[in-house]
Short mmCIF file of N, CA and C in Angstrom, two decimals:
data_model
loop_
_atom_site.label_atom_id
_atom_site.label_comp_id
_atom_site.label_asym_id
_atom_site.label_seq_id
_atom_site.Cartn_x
_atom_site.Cartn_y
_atom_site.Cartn_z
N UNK A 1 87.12 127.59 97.49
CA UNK A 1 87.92 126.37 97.34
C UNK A 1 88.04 125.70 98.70
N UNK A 2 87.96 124.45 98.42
CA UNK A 2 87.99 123.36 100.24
C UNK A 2 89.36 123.30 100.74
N UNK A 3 90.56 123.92 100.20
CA UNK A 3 91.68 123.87 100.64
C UNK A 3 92.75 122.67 99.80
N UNK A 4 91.52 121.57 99.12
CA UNK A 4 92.51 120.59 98.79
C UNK A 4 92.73 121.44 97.38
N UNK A 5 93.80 120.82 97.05
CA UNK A 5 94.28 120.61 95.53
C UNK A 5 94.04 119.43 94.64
N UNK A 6 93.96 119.87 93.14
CA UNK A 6 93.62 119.02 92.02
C UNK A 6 94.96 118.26 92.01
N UNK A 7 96.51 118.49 92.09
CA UNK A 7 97.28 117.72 92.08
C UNK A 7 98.29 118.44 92.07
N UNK A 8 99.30 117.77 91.78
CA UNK A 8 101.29 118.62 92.26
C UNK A 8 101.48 118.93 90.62
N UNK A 9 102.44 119.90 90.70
CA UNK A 9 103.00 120.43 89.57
C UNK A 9 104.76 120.15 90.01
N UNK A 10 105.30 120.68 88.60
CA UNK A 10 106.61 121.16 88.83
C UNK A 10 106.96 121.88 87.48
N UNK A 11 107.25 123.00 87.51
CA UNK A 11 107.59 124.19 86.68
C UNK A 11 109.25 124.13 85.86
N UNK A 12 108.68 123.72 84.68
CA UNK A 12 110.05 123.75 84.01
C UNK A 12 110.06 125.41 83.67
N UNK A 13 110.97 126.24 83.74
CA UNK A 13 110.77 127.15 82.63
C UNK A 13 111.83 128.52 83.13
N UNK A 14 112.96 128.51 81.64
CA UNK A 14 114.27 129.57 82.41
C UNK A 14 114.23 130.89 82.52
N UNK A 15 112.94 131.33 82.56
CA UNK A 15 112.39 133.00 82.94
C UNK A 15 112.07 133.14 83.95
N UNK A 16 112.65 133.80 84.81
CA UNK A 16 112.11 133.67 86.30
C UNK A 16 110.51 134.58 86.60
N UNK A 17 110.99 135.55 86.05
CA UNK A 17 109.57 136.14 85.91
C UNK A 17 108.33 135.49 85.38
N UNK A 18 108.34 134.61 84.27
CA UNK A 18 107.52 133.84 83.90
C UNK A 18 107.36 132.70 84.50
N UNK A 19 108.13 132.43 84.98
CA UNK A 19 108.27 131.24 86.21
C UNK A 19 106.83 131.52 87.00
N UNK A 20 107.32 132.88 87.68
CA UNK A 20 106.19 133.24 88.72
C UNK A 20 104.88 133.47 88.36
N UNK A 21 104.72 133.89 87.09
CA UNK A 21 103.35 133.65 86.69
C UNK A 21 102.96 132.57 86.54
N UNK A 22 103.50 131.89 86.04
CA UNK A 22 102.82 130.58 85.72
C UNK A 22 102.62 129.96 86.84
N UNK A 23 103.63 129.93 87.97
CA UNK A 23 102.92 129.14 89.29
C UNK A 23 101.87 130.00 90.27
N UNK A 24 101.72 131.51 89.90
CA UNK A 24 100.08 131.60 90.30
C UNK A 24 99.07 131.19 89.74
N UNK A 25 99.49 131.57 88.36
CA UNK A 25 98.31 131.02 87.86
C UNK A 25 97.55 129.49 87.98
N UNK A 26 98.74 128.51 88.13
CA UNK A 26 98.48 127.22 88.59
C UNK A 26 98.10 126.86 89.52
N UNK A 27 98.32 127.62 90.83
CA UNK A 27 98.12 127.50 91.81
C UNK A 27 96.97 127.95 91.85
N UNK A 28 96.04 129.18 91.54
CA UNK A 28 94.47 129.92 91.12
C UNK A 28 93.83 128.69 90.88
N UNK A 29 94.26 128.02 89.58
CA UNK A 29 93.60 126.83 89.23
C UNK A 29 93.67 125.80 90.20
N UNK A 30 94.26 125.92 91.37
CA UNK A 30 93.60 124.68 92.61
C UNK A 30 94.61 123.64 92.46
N UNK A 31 95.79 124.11 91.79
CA UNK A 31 96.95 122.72 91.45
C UNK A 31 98.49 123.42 92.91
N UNK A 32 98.78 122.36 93.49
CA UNK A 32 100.16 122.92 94.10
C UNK A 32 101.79 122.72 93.36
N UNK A 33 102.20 123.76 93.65
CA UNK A 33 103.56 123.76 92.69
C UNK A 33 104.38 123.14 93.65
N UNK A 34 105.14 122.07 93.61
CA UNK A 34 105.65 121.95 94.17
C UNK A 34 107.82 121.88 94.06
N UNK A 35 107.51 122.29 93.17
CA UNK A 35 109.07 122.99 92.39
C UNK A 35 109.23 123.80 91.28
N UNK A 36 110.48 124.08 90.82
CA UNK A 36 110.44 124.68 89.87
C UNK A 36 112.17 124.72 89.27
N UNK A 37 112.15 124.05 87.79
CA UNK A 37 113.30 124.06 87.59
C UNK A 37 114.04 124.67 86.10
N UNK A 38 115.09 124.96 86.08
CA UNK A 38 115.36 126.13 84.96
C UNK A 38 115.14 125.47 83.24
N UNK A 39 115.42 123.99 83.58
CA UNK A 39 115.22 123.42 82.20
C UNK A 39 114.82 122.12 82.25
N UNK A 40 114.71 121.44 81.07
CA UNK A 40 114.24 120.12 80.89
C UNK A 40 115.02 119.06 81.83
N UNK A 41 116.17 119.07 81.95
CA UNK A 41 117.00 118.20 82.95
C UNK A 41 116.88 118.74 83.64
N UNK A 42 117.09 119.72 84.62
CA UNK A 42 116.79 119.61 85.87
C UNK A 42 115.44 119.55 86.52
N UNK A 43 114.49 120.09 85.38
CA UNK A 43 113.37 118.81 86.06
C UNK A 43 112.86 117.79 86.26
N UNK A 44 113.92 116.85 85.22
CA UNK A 44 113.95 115.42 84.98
C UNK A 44 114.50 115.14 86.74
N UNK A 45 115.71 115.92 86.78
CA UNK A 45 116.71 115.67 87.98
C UNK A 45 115.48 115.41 89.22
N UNK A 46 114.79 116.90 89.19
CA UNK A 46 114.02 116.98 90.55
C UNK A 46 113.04 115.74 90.64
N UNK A 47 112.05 115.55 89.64
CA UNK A 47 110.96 114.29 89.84
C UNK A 47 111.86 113.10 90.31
N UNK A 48 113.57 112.62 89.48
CA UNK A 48 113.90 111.44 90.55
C UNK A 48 114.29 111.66 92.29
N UNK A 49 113.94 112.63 92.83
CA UNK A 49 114.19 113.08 94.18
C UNK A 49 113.40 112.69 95.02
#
């Protein structure tokens, strides 16, 4: 991989453990996570930031 990324993420999801999988796995796939929040509003919250 050239270092860049395919694009930004942000991780809704209230399992923390599953949390963390899912942002390796996203991240494997060449995407950067760039948050992660416990539910649907607060990831609404984070994208207006």
């Amino acid at each position: 991989m050239s270092g860049e990324t395919k694009g930004r993420v942000l991780i809704a999801e209230d399992d923390a453990l599953v949390c963390e999988l899912i942002a390796a796995l996203v991240e494997h796939q060449g995407y950067q996570v760039v948050g992660t929040a416990r539910d649907g509003y607060d990831a609404v919250e984070a994208v207006g930031r």
